[in-house]
Structures are given as structure tokens and as C-alpha cells.
Coordinates of C-alpha atoms and ligand atoms in Angstrom, one line a residue:
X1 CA 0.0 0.0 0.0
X2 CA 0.9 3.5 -1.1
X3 CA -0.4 6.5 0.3
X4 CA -0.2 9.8 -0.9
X5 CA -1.1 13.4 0.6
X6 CA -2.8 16.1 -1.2
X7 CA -3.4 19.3 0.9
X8 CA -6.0 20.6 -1.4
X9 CA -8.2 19.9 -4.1
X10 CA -6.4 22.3 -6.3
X11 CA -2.9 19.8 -5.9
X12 CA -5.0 16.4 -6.0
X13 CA -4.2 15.0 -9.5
X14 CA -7.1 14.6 -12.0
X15 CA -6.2 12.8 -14.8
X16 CA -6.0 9.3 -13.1
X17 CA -7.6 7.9 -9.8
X18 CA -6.6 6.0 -6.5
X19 CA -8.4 2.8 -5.1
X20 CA -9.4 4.8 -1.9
X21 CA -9.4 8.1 -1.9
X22 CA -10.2 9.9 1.6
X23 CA -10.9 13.7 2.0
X24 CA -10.9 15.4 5.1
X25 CA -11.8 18.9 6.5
X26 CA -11.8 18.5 10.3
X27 CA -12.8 22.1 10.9
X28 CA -15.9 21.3 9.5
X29 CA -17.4 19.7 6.8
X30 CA -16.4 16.1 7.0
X31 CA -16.7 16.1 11.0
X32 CA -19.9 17.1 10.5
X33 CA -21.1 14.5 7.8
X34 CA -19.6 12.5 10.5
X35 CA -22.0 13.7 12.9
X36 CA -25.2 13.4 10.8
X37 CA -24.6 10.4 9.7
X38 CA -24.0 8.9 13.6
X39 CA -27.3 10.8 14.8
X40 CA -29.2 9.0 11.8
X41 CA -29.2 11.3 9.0
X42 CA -30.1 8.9 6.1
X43 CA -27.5 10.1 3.7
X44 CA -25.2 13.5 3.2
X45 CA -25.3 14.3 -0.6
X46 CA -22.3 17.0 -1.4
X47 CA -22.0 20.0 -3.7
X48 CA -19.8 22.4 -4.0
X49 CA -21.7 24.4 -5.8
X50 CA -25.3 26.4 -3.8
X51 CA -27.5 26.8 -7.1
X52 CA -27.0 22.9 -8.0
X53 CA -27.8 22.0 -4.0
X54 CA -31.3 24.3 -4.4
X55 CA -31.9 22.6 -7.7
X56 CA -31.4 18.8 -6.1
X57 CA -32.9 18.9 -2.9
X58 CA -36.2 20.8 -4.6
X59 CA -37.3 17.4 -5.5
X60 CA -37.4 16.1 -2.2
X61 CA -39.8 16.4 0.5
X62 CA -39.3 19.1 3.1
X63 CA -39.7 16.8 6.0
X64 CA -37.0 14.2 4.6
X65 CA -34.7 16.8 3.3
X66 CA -32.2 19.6 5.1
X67 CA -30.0 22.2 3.5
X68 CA -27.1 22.8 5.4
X69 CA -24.7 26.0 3.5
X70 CA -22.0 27.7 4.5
X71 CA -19.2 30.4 2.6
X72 CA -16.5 31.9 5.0
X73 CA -17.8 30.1 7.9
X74 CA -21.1 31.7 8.1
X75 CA -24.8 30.1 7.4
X76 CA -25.8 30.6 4.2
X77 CA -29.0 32.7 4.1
X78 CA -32.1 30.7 3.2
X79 CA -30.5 27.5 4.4
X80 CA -31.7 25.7 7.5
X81 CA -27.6 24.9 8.8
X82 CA -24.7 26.1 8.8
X83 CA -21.8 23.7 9.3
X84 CA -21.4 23.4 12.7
X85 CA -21.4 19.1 14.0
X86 CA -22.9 20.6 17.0
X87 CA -25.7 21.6 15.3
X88 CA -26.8 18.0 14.0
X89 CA -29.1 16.6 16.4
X90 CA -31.3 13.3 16.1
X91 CA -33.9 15.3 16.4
X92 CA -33.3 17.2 13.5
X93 CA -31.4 14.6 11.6
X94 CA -33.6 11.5 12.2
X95 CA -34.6 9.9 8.5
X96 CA -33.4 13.0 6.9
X97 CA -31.3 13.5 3.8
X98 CA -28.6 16.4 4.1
X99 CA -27.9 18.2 1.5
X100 CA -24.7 20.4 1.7
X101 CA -22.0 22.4 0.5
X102 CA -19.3 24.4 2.2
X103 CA -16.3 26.3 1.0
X104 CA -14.1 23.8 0.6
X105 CA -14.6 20.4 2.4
X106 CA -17.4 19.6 -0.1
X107 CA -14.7 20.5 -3.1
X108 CA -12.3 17.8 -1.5
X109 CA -15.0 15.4 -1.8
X110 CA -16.1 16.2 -5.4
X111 CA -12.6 16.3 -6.9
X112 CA -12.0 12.3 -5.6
X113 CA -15.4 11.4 -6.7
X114 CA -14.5 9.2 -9.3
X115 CA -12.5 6.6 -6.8
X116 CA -13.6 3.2 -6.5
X117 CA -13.7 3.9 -2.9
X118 CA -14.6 7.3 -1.3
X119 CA -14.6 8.3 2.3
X120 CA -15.1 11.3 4.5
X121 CA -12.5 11.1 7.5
X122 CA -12.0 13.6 10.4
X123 CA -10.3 12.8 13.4
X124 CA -13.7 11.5 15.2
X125 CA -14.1 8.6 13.2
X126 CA -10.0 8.0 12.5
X127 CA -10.1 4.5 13.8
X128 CA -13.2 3.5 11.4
X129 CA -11.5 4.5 8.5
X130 CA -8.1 3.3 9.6
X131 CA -10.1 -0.2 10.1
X132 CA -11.6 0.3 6.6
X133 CA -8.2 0.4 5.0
X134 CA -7.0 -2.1 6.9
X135 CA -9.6 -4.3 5.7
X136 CA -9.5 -3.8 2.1
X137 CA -6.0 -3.4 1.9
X138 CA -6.1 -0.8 -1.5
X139 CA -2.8 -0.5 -3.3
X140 CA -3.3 3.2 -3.8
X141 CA -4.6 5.9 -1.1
X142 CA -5.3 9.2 -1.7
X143 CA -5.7 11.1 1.4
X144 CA -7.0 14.9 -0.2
X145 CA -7.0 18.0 2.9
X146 CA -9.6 20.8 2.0
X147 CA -7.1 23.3 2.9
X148 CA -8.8 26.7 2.6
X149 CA -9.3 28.3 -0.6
X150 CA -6.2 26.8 -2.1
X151 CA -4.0 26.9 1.2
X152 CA -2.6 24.7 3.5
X153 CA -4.7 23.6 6.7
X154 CA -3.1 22.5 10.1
X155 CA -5.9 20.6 11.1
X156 CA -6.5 18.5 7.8
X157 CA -3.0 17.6 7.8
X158 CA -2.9 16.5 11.5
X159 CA -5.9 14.1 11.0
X160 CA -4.2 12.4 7.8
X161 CA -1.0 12.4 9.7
X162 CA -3.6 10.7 12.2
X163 CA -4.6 7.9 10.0
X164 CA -1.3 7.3 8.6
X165 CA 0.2 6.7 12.5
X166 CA -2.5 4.0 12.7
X167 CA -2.3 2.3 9.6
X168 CA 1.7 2.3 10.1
X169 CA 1.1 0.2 13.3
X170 CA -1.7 -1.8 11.8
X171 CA 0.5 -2.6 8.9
X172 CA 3.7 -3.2 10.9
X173 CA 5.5 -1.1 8.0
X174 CA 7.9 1.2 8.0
X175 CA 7.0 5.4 7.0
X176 CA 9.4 4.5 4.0
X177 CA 7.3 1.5 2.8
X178 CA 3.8 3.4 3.6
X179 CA 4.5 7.3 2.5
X180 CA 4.0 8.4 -1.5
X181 CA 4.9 11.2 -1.3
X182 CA 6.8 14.0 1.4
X183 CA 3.9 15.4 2.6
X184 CA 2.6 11.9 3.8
X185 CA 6.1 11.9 6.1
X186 CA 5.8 15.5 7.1
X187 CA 1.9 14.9 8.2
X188 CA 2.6 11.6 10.3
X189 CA 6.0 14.4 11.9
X190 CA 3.1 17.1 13.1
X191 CA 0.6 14.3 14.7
X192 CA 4.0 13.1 16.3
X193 CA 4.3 16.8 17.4
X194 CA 1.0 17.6 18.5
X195 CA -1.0 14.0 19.4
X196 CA -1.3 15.3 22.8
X197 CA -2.7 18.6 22.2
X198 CA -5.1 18.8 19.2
X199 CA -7.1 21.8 20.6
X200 CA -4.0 23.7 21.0
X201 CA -2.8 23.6 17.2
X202 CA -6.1 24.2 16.3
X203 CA -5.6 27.4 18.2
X204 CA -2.7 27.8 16.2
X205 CA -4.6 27.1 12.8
X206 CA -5.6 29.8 10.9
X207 CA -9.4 28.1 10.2
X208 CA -9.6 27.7 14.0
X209 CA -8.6 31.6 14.6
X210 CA -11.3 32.3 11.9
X211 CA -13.6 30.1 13.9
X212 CA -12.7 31.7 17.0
X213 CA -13.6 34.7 15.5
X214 CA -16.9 33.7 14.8
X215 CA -17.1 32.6 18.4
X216 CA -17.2 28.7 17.3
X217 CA -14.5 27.7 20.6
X218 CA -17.2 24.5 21.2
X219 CA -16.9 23.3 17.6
X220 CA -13.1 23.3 17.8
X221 CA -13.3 21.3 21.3
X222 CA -15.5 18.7 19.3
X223 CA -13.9 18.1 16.2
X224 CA -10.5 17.7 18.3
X225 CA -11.4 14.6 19.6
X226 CA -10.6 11.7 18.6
X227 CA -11.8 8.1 17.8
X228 CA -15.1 8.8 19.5
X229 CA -17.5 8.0 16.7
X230 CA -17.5 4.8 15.1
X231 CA -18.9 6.0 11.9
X232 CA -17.7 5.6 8.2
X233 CA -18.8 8.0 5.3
X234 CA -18.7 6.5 2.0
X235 CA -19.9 7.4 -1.2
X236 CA -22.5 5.2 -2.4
X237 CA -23.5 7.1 -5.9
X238 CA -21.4 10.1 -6.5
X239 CA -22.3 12.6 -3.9
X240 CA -23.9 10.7 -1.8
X241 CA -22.5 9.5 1.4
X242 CA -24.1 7.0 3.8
X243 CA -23.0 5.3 6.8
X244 CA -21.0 2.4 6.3
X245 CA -20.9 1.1 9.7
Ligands
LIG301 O1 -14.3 25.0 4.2 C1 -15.2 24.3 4.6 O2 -15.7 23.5 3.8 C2 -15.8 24.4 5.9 O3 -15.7 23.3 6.6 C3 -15.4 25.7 6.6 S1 -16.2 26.0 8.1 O4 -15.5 25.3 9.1 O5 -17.6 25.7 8.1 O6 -16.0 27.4 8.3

């Protein structure tokens, strides 16, 4: 097994495809999609683009749909969510099909859509995706970050440093056997760094100062946790993620 880190969609490689491709956006999209789906959400379907979302969802019932929308952190207007995890509820959720799209999480997700094997992975559900890989053994992982708007993301690059830690052990392999590229080693160095203090380098992160700033200090505590939901995303028609266990 190879794996390979992309810290955005922009860098992730379009003209061929990996056997498992993983996208993450701790802070918040996929730790949310986490969320829903644990609290019962029947599927999250992804977009990353707002009209499209309206268009879609339109032909599903209001009671068995939610639009969740956010640009720059904010709620969309006209949306019934933002993107907060905090904010998915069973009450809310229960039976429901989200319908979403944020700044860039949903991007990460769209650009690997084409994989035989899609997942959303945050650090909440690490050891279910870990397990995943584990199980199916894929030659080629793609792990894609949603940075921000082209950049470079602490937190997304943590979380795949995250998974790789785990599937080194699980493998009994070496960083050299496992890592495709550098930025697979330099991810699995800043978990080393910072296993022990998520919250703080989200602190450090410039999407957790933005959230900060939008006074969001209970979203960063929850999506610094880890291995506390044992819930996988996976695409089951493109766009659509269910719960795989
Ligand atoms: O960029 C994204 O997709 C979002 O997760 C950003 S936010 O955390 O909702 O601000």
C-alpha cells in the first residue's frame, strides 16, 4: 500500500484515480457529515456548488430533506444549517437526507469522486476509516485536505498524519514502505508533534482563529477529539455518502 497526501483539491491529480481516496476537513465539513450520519441522517449528498444544492434537494420532500450551506464560515442565508457538528441533532437529523455544501470540504469530496472507494474522514471517526483500509488493503490511497481556498490547513493535515500513525502500526511497515509522497512523512511528523494537544494547534490554525472569531470555541473542542465516533462516510452514488458502519 501507497499512500499519498494532497493538501488541497487544487494539488490532487485529475487525470487518473486512486483505489481509496479519503478527504478530510476536520474544521468542519467532514466532521460534520460524521455527525449526521451517527445521529441517523439517512444520507449526506455534497456540492460544492449552492445553485445545484437548491436545484437537487427541490425534489425532495421538506420533512425528509435539510440544507445545510456555509461560505466563509457563516450560514448561508435561506439554508436551514450552517456547518457546525454541533448543530446535528437526532432530532433534526432523524430519516433526513442532508444536502450540503461548504467552502471547501465539499470540493475535497467532489474532486476524488471518481474513486472506486470514497470516504469522509475527520479525526472523530480516524479508527473507522483506519479499520476500513485495513480491511480492504487498496494498493493506492489518496488522502486529499480541504485546505482553505487553495492553502494549507493544520488541522486536515494533522488528521491524515492521524490515520497514517495508525495504519503504520496496523501494517507493521515502515514510513518509508507506507508514505507516497513527502507530505505523507511531514503529516505523520506534526501528529507526532501535536498527538497530545489537538485543541492547541487548532488554536494555532488559521481556520480555528477564523472560527474563533466567529465565536465557534465549542466546535473546535469537538472536532479535536478523537476516535469517539465509530462512523464511516462512504460514497455510495457520486455525492452521496451514507453510513458504512
Ligand atoms: O471550508 C469548509 O468546507 C468548511 O468546513 C469551513 S467552516 O469550518 O464551516 O467554516
Amino acid at each position: 500500500m501507497k499512500i499519498f497526501l494532497y493538501h488541497t483539491p487544487e494539488l490532487t491529480p485529475v487525470q487518473n484515480v486512486a483505489d481509496c481516496a479519503i478527504a478530510i476537513d476536520v474544521l468542519r465539513a467532514t466532521t460534520t457529515i460524521v455527525k449526521a450520519l451517527s445521529v441517523g441522517a439517512e444520507a449526506v449528498q455534497v456540492f460544492s456548488d449552492l445553485d445545484k444544492l437548491m436545484q437537487e434537494s427541490a425534489a425532495w420532500a421538506p420533512e425528509k430533506r435539510l440544507r445545510a450551506g456555509e461560505r466563509g464560515g457563516g450560514k448561508v442565508a435561506g439554508y436551514d444549517l450552517g456547518n457546525s457538528p454541533l448543530d446535528c441533532t437526532s432530532e433534526r437529523m432523524h430519516d433526513r437526507r442532508l444536502f450540503m455544501s461548504t467552502t471547501n470540504g465539499t470540493r475535497a469530496l467532489e474532486i476524488v469522486q471518481a474513486s472506486p472507494s470514497v470516504l469522509a474522514a475527520a479525526l472523530i471517526n480516524r479508527r473507522a476509516v483506519v479499520d476500513y483500509v485495513l480491511s480492504q488493503r487498496p494498493e493506492t490511497v489518496w488522502i486529499v485536505g480541504a485546505g482553505w481556498e487553495g492553502s494549507f490547513a493544520l488541522e486536515d493535515t494533522v488528521c491524515a498524519g492521524a490515520i497514517a500513525h495508525s495504519l503504520l502500526a496496523g501494517l507493521n511497515c515502515t514510513l518509508e514502505e507506507l508514505a507516497g509522497n513527502d507530505e505523507l512523512a511531514a503529516a505523520v511528523a506534526l501528529y507526532e508533534q501535536w498527538k497530545d494537544n489537538l485543541l492547541g494547534l487548532f488554536h494555532l490554525a488559521s481556520h480555528g482563529k477564523r472560527l474563533l472569531r466567529l465565536d465557534c470555541h465549542d466546535d473546535l473542542k469537538y472536532c479535536a477529539q478523537t476516535d469517539v465516533l465509530d462512523v464511516l462516510p462512504i460514497q455510495r452514488e457520486i455525492g452521496v455518502l451514507v453510513r458504512n458502519r
